[in-house]
Coordinates of C-alpha atoms and ligand atoms in Angstrom, one line a residue:
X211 CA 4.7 27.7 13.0
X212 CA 4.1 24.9 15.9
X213 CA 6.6 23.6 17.0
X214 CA 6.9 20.6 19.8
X215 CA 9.7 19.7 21.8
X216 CA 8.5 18.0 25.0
X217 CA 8.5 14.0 25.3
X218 CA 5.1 13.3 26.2
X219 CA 3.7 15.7 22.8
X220 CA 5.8 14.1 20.3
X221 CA 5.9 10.8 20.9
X222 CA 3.0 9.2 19.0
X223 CA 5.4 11.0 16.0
X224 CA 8.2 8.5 16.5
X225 CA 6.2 5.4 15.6
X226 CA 4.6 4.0 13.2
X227 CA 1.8 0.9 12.6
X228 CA 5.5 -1.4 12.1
X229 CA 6.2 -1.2 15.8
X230 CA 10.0 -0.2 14.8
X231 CA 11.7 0.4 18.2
X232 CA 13.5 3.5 19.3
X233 CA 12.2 6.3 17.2
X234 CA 13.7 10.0 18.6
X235 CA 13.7 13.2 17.6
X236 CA 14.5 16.8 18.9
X237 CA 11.4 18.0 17.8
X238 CA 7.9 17.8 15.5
X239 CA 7.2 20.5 13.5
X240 CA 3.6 21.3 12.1
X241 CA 4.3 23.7 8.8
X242 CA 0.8 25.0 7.5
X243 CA 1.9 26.0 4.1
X244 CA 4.5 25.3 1.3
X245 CA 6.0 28.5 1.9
X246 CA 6.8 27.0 5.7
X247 CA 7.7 23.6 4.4
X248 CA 10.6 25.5 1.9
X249 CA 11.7 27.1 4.6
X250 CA 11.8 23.9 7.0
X251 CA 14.0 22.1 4.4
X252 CA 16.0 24.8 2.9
X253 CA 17.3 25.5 6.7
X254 CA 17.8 21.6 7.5
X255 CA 19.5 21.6 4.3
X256 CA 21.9 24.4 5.1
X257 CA 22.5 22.8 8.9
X258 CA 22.6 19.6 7.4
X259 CA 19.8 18.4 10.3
X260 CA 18.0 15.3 9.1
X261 CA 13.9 15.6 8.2
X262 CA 11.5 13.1 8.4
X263 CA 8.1 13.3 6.9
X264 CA 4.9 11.9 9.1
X265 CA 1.8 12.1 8.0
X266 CA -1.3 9.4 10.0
X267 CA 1.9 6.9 10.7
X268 CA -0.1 3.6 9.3
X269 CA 2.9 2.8 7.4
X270 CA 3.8 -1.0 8.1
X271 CA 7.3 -0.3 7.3
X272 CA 8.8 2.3 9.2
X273 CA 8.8 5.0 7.1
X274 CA 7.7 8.0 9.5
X275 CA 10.2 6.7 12.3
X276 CA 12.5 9.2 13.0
X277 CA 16.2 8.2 14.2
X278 CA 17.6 11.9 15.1
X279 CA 16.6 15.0 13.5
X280 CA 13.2 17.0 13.5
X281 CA 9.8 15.6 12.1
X282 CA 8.1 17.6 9.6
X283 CA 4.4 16.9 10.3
X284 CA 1.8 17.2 7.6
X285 CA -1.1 17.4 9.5
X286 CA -1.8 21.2 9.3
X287 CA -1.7 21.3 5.7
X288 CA -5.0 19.6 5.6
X289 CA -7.1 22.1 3.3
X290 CA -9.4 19.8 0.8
X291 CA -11.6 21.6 -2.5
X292 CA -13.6 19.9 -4.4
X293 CA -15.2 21.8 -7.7
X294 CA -16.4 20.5 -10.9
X295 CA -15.4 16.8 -10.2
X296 CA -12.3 18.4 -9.5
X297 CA -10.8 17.5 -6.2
X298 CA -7.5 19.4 -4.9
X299 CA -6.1 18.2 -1.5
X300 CA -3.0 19.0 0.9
X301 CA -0.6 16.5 1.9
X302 CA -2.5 16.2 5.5
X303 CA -5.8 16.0 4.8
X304 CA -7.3 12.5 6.2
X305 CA -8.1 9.7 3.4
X306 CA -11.4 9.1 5.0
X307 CA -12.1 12.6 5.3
X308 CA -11.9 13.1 1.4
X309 CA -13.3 9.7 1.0
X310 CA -16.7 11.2 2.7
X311 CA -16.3 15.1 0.6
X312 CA -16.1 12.8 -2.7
X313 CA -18.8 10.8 -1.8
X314 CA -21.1 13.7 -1.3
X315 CA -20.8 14.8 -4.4
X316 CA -21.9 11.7 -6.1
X317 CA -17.9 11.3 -6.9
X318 CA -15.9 8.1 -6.0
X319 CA -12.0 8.1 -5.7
X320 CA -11.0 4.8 -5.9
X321 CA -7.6 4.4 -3.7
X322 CA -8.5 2.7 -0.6
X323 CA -5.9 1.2 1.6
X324 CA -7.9 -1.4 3.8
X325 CA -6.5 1.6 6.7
X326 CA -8.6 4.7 6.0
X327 CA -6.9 7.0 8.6
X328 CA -3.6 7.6 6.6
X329 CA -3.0 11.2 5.1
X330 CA -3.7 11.6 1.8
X331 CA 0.7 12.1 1.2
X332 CA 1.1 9.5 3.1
X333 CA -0.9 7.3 0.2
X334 CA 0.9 9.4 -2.5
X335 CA 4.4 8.8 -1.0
X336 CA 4.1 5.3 -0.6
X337 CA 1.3 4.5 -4.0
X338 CA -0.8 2.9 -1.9
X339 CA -3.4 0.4 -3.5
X340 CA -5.9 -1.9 -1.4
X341 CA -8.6 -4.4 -2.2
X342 CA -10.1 -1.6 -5.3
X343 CA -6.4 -2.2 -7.0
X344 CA -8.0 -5.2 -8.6
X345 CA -10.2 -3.2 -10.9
X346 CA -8.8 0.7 -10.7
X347 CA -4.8 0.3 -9.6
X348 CA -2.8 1.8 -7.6
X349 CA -2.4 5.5 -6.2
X350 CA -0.8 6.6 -9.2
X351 CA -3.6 6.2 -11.5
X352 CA -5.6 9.0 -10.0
X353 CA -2.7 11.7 -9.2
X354 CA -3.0 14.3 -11.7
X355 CA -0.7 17.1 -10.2
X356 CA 1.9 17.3 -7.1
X357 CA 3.1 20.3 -5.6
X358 CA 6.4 19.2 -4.0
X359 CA 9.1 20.7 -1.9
X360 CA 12.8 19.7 -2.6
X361 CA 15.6 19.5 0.3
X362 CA 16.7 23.1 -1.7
X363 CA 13.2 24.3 -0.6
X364 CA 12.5 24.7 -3.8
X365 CA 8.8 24.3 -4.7
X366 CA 7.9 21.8 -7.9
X367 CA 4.9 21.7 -9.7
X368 CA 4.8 18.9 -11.5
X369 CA 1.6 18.0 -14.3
X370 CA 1.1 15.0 -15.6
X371 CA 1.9 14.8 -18.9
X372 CA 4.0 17.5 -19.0
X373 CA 7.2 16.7 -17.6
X374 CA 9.1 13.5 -19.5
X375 CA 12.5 11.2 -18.6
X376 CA 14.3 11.0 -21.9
X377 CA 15.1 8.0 -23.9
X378 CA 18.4 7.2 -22.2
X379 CA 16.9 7.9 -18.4
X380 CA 18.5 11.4 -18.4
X381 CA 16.2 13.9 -16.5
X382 CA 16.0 17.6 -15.8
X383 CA 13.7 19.2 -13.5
X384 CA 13.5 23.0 -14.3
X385 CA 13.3 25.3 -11.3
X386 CA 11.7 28.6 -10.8
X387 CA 15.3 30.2 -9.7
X388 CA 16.0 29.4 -13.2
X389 CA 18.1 26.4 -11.8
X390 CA 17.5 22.9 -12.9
X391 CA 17.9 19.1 -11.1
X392 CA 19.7 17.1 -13.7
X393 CA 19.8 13.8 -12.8
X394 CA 20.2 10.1 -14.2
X395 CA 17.1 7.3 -13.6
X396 CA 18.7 4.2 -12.6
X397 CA 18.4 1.6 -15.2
X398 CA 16.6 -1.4 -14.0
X399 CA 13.4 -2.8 -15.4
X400 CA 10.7 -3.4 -12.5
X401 CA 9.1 -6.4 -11.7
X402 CA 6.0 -7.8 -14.6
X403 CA 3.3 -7.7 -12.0
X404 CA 0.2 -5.9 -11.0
X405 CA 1.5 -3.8 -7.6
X406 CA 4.7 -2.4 -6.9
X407 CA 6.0 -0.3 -4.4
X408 CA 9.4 -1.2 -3.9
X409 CA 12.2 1.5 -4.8
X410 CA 11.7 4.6 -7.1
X411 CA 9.2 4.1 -10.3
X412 CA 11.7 3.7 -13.4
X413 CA 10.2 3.0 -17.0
X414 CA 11.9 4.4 -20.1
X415 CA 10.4 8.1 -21.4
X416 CA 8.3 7.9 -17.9
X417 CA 6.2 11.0 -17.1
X418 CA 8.8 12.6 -13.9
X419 CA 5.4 13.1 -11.5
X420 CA 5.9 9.3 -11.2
X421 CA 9.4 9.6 -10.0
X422 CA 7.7 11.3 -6.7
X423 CA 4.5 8.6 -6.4
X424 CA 6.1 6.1 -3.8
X425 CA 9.6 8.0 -3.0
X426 CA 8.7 7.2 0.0
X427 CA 9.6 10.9 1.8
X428 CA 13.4 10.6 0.2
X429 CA 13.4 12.8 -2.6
X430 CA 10.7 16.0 -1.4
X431 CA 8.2 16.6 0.5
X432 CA 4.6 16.4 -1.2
X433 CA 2.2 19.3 -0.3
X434 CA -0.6 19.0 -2.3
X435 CA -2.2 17.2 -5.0
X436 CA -4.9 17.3 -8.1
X437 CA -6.7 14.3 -7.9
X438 CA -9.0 12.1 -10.8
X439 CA -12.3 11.0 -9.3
X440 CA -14.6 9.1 -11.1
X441 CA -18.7 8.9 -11.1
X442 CA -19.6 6.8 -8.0
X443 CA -20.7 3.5 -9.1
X444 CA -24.8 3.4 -8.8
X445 CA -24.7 0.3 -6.0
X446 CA -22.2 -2.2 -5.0
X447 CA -22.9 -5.8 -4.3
X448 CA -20.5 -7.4 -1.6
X449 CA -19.7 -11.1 -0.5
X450 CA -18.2 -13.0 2.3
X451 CA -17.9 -16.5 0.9
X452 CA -17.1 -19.1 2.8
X453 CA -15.4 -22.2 1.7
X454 CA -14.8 -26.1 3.5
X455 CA -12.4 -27.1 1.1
X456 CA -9.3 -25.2 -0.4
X457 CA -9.3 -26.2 -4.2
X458 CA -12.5 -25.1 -4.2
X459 CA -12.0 -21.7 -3.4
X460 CA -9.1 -21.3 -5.5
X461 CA -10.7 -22.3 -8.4
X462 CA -13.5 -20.1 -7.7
X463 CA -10.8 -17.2 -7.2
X464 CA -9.6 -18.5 -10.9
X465 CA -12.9 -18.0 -12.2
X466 CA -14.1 -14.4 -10.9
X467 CA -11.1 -13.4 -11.6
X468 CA -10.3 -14.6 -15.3
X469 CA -14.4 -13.0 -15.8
X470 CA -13.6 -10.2 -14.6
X471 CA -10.0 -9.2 -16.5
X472 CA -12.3 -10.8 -19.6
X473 CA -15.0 -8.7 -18.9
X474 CA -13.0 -5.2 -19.1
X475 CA -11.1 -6.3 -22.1
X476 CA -14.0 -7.5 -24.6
X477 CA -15.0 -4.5 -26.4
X478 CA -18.2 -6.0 -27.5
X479 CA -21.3 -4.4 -27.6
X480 CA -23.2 -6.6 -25.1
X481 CA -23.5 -4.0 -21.8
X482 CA -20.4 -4.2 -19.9
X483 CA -22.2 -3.4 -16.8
X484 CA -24.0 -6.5 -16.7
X485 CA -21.2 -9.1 -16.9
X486 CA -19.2 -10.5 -13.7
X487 CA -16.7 -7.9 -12.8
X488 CA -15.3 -7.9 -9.7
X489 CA -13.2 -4.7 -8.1
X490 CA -11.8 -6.7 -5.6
X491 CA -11.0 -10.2 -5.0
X492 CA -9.6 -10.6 -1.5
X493 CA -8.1 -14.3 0.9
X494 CA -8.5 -15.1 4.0
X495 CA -6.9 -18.8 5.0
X496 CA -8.0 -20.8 7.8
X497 CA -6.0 -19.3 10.4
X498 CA -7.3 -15.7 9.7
X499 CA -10.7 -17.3 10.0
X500 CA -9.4 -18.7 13.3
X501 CA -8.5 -15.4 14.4
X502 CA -11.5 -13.6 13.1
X503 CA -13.7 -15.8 15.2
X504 CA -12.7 -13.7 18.2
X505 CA -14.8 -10.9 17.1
X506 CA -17.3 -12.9 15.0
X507 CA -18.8 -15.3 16.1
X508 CA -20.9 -16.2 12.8
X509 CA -17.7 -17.3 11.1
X510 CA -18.9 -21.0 9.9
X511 CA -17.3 -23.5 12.7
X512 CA -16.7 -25.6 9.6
X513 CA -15.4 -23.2 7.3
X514 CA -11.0 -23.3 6.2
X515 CA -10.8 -20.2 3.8
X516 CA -13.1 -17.1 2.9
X517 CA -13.3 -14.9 -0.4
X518 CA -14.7 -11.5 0.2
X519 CA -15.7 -9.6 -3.5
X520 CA -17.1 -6.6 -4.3
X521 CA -18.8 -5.8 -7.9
X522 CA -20.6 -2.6 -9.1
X523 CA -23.9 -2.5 -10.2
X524 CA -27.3 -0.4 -11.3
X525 CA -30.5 -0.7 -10.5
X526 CA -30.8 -2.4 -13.5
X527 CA -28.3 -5.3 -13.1
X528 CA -28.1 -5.5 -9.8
X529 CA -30.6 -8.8 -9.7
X530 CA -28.8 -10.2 -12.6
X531 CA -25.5 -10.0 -11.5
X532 CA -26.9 -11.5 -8.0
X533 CA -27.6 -14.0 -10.1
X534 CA -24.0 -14.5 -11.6
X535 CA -22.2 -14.8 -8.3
X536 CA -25.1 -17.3 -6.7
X537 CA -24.0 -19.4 -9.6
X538 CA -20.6 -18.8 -9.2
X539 CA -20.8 -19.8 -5.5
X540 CA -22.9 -22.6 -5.9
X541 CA -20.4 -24.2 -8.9
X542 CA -17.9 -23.9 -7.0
X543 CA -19.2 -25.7 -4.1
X544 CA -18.9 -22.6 -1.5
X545 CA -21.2 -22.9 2.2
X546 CA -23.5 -20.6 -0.1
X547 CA -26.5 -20.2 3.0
X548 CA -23.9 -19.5 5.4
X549 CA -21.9 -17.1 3.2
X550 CA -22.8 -12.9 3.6
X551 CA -24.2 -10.9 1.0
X552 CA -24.7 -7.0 1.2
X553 CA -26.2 -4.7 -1.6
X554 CA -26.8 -1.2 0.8
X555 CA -24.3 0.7 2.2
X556 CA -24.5 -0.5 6.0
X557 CA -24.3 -3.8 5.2
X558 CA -21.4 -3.1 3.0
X559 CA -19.4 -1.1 5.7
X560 CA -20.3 -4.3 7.9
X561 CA -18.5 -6.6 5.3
X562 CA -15.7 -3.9 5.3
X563 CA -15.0 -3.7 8.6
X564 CA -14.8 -7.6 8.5
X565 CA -12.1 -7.4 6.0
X566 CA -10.4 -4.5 8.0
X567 CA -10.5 -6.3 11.7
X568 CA -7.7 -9.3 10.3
X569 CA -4.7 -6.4 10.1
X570 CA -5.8 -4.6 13.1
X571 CA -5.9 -8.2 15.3
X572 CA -2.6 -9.0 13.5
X573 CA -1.1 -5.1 14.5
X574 CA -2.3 -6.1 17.9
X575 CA -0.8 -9.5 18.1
X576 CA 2.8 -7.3 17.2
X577 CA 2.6 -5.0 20.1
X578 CA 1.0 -7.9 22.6
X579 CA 4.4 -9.7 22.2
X580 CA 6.7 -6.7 21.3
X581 CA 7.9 -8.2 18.3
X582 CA 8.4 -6.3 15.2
X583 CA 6.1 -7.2 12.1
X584 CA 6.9 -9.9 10.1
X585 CA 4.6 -9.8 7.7
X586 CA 5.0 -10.3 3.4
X587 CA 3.9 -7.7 1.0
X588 CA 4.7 -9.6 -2.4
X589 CA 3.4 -9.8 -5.9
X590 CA 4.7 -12.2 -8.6
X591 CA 3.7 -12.9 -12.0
X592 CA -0.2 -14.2 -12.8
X593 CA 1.4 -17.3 -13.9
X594 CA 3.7 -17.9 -10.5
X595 CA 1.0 -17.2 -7.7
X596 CA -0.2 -20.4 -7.4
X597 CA 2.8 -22.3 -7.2
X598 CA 3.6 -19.3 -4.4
X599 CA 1.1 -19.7 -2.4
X600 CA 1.5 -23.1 -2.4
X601 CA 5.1 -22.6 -1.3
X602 CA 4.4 -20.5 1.5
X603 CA 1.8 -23.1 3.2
X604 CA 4.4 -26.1 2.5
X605 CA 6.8 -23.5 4.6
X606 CA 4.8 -23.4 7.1
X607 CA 3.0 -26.0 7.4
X608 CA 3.3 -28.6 10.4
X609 CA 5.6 -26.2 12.1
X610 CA 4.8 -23.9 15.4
X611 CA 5.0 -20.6 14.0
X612 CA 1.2 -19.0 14.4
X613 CA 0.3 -17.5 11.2
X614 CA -2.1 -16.0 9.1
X615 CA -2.6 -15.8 4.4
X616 CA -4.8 -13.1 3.5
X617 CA -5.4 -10.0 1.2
X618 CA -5.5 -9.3 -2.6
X619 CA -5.6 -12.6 -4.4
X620 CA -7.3 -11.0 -7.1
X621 CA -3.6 -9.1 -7.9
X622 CA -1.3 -12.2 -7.1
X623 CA -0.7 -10.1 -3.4
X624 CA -1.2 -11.9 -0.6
X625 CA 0.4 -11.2 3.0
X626 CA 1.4 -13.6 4.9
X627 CA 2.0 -12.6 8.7
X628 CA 4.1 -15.0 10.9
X629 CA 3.5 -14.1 14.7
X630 CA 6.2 -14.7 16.7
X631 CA 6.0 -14.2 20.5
X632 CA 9.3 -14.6 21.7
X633 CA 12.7 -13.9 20.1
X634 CA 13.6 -17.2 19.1
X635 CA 10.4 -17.5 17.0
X636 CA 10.6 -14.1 15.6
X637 CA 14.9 -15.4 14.6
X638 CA 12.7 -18.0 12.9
X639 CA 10.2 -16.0 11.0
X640 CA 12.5 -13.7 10.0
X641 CA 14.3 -17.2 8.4
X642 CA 11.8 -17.8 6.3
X643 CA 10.5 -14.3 5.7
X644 CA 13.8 -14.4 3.7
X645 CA 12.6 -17.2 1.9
X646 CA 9.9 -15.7 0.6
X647 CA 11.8 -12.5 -0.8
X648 CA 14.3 -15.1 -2.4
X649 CA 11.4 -17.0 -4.2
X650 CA 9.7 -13.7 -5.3
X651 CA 12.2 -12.1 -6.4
X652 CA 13.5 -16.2 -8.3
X653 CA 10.0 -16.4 -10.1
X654 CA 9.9 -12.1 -10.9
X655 CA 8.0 -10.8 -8.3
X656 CA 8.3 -7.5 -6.2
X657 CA 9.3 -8.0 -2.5
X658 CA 6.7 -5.3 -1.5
X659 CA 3.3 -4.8 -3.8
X660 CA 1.8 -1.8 -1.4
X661 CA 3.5 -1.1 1.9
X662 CA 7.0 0.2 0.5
X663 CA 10.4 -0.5 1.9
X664 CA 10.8 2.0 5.1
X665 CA 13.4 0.9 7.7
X666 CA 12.2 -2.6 7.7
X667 CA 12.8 -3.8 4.2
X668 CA 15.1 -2.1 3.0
X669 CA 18.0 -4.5 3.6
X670 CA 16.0 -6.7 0.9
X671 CA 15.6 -4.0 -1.6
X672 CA 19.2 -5.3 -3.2
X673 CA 18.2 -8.7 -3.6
X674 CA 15.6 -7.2 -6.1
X675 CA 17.9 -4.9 -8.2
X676 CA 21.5 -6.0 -6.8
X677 CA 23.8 -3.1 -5.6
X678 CA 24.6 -1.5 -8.5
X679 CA 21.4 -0.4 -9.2
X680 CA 20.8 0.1 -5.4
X681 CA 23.7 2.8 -6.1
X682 CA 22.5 4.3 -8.7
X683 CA 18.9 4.9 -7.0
X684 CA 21.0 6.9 -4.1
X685 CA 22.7 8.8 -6.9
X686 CA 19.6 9.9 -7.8
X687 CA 18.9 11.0 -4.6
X688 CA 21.9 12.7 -4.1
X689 CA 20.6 15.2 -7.1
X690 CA 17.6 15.9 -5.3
X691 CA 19.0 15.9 -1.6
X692 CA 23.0 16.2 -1.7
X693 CA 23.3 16.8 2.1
X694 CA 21.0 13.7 2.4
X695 CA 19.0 15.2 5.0
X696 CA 15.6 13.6 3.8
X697 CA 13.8 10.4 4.7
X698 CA 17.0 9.0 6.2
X699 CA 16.7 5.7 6.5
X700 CA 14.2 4.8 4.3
X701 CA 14.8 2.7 1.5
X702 CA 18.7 3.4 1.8
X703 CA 21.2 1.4 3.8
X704 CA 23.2 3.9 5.3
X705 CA 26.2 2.2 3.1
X706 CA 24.5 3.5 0.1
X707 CA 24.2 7.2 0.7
X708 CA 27.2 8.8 -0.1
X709 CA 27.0 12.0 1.9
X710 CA 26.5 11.4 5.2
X711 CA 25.0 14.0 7.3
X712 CA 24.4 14.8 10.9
Ligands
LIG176 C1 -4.5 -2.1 9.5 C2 -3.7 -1.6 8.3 C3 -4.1 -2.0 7.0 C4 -3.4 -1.5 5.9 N1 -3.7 -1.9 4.7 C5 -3.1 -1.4 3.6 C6 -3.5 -1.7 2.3 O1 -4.4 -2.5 2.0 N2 -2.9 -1.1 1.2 C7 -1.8 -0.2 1.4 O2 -1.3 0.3 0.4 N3 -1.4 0.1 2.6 C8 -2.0 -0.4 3.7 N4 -1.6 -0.1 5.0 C9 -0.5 0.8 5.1 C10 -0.8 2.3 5.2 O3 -2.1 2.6 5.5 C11 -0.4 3.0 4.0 O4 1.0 2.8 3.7 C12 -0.6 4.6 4.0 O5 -0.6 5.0 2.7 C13 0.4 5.4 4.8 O6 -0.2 6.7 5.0 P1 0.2 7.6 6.3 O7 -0.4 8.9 6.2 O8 -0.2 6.8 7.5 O9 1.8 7.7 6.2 P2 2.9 7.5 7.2 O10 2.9 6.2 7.8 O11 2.9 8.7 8.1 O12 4.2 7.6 6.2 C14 4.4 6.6 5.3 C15 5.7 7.0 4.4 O13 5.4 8.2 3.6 C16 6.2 9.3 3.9 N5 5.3 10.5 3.8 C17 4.2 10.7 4.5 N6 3.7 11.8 4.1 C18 4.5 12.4 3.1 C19 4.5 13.5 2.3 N7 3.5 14.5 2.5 N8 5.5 13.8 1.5 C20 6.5 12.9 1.4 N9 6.6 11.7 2.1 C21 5.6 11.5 2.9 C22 6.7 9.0 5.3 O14 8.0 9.7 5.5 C23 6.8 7.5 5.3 O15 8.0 7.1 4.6 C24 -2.3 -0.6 6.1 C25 -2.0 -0.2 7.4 C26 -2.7 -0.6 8.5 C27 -2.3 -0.2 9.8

């Protein structure tokens, strides 16, 4: 098995997209199998040397950082087999990689985290969900099997639908030594909205395959995975809309939106696939227009917001669903003749790559000024979000602090990136960054909708559940991992972990 030790080889391993500072580690290694992964963690277990998981490192949150230990790097597990709409995929194998195998096949997979270089585990671990999560959902959704590797070494296959919690949250986890993890869900209820990443998935009689979906790399190591694909959608129709005025634009995001949740529950006869239905909705505010500017120069000078949408079509209804959205735009007062439209696949990408460039400028606005990333990744209740967004602007407004509102309107999920360059202003954004967790969590929202806690949030993890239910989600860690070796760091205080290893 590779191993790497030297400084200058292992290096990109101790960072992540959050620009966390002072990553280490003695050494990466790259297992190819799960036999090498057991043996990886069964060792660190016995030694009681911590592991951290990487796979691409495009977590936001510092999840893959490593502070001491060895990294366990997925990317040699990267086998990907696709047969009879069925797709089976190691932990390593590169989203758009088996984004492009699906697509071949006439398939479609809808997961799709705006940043299409993560590893396939490293969506699973975190249930990463991205402008599609409007329509589809999350990761979760479309993970039908996990192959997982405790801190014992013990190898878990895990169906779904096979595996339950019982009524009371107790849980047993049979092993093939004949052993079994017995453990205890914790018992809080999680936030009424449409994303959530934030701590271990807990419902009552949940299906135990969800326990593993966004663990984050604390409770076992994920090897490989059955996927659910879907028949690709015949076309896709995609907008950039552009918008001079900001109650316009919301109440054009009302509209698609309450179409489109309308137009999947009516179980009418009249054809579904000719009615409004959006699979994603997403923001950008004035300032990300500002920013986008830099790289397009088409932006209009005089436009203060932008709604990009995608909806599915056929040959059939792609004219007449043209149709719908012109009107849409044009009641809603949008620039229609300076907004984009794309129905092939280039100009799609195009539109894409668009949406993609705001994350990347604001990942390269972190690492200009060496600040680490302040940037939101909360959900609230439908009813809440407009009264939030309001409340972030009114924060910020009039004040110096550069920043930018984007993302998934259509699921109440917008991030809001403050962009402090000195340490004062980032003292400052971190101020009201706590703000915003406190009025999430006030009005019942989740403090992060897709990026997961990491390092860097998880100090606001107990102002969603409190502490005793913080404890009670280490307890259940310590089942799986009692010498604590795994994901250290992440999610977990170091207060909260019971064991505390080397
Ligand atoms: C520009 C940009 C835009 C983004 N947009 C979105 C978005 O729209 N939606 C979204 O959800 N995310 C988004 N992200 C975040 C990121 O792409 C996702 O979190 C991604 O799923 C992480 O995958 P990765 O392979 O890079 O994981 P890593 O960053 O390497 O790891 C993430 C976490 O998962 C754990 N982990 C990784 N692999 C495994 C495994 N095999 N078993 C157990 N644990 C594991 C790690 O220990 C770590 O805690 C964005 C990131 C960037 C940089």
């Amino acid at each position: 098995m590779l191993t790497k030790t030297q400084p200058d080889e292992i290096q990109d391993y101790l960072a992540d997209a959050s620009y966390v500072k002072g990553g280490h580690a003695s050494r990466v290694v790259f297992p190819e199998s799960a036999a090498d992964v057991s043996e990886i963690l069964a060792k660190a277990t016995s030694d009681r040397t911590h592991v951290t998981v990487s796979g691409a490192g495009t977590g936001t949150v510092g999840g893959r950082v490593p502070f001491g230990g060895v990294v366990l790097a997925t990317n040699k597990l990267n086998q990907l087999r696709i047969e009879n709409a069925k797709c089976e995929a190691q932990a390593g194998v590169r989203l758009s990689d088996l984004q492009s195998a699906v697509n071949a096949q006439a398939l479609f997979y809808p997961p799709d985290p705006t940043e299409r270089s993560c590893f396939l585990g490293g969506t699973i671990a975190t249930n990463a969900s991205g402008a599609r999560t409007f329509k589809y959902g999350a990761t979760r959704n479309y993970v039908q099997a996990l192959k997982v590797v405790l801190p014992s070494g013990d190898l878990v296959d895990l169906r779904r639908g096979e595996l339950f919690a019982e009524s009371d949250g107790k849980i047993s986890i049979p092993l093939s030594s004949g052993r079994a993890i017995d453990a205890q869900l914790p018992t809080y209820s999680m936030p009424r909205v449409r994303k959530h990443a934030s701590g271990y998935f807990v419902a009552p009689g949940m299906d135990l395959i969800d326990l593993f979906i966004g663990s984050e790399g604390t409770l076992g190591v994920i090897v490989e995975a059955e996927l659910k694909l879907l028949p690709k959608p015949a076309g896709v129709l995609s907008g950039v809309v552009f918008f001079d005025n900001e109650e316009n634009l919301l109440a054009f995001v009302r509209e698609a939106r309450q179409r489109s949740l309308a137009s999947r529950s009516d179980k009418s006869t009249v054809a579904k696939g000719a009615r409004l239905d959006a699979r994603a909705i997403e923001y950008f505010d004035s300032e990300s227009l500002g920013f986008l500017r830099q790289k397009y120069d088409t932006v209009p000078a005089r436009a203060t917001g932008a709604i990009f949408f995608e909806q599915e079509t056929t040959p059939a209804t792609e004219d007449s669903l043209m149709g719908e959205w012109l009107v849409l735009v044009e009641t809603h007062h949008a620039l229609a003749d300076e907004s984009w439209f794309a129905t092939n696949e280039a100009d799609q990408a195009k539109l894409r790559e668009f949406r993609h460039a705001l994350p990347v400028l604001m990942n390269e606005w972190f690492a200009r000024y060496g600040q680490r990333k302040v940037s939101t990744d909360m959900a609230v209740p439908d009813e809440e979000f407009a009264g939030m967004l309001r409340f972030y602007q009114d924060s910020l407004r009039g004040g110096d602090l550069r920043h930018t509102i984007f993302g998934h309107i259509g699921d109440n999920h917008v991030h809001v990136n403050i962009l402090p360059r000195n340490d004062d202003e980032a003292a400052r954004a971190w101020e009201i960054y706590h703000r915003f967790i406190r009025r999430a969590v006030d009005v019942g929202g989740t403090i992060s909708a897709e990026h997961g806690i990491g390092k860097l949030k998880r100090d606001y993890l107990v102002e969603l559940y409190g502490d005793q239910h913080l404890r009670e989600m280490a307890a259940l860690k310590h089942s799986f991992d009692p010498a604590g070796i795994l994901g250290r760091g992440n999610m977990f205080a170091e207060e909260y972990l019971s064991v505390v290893s080397r």
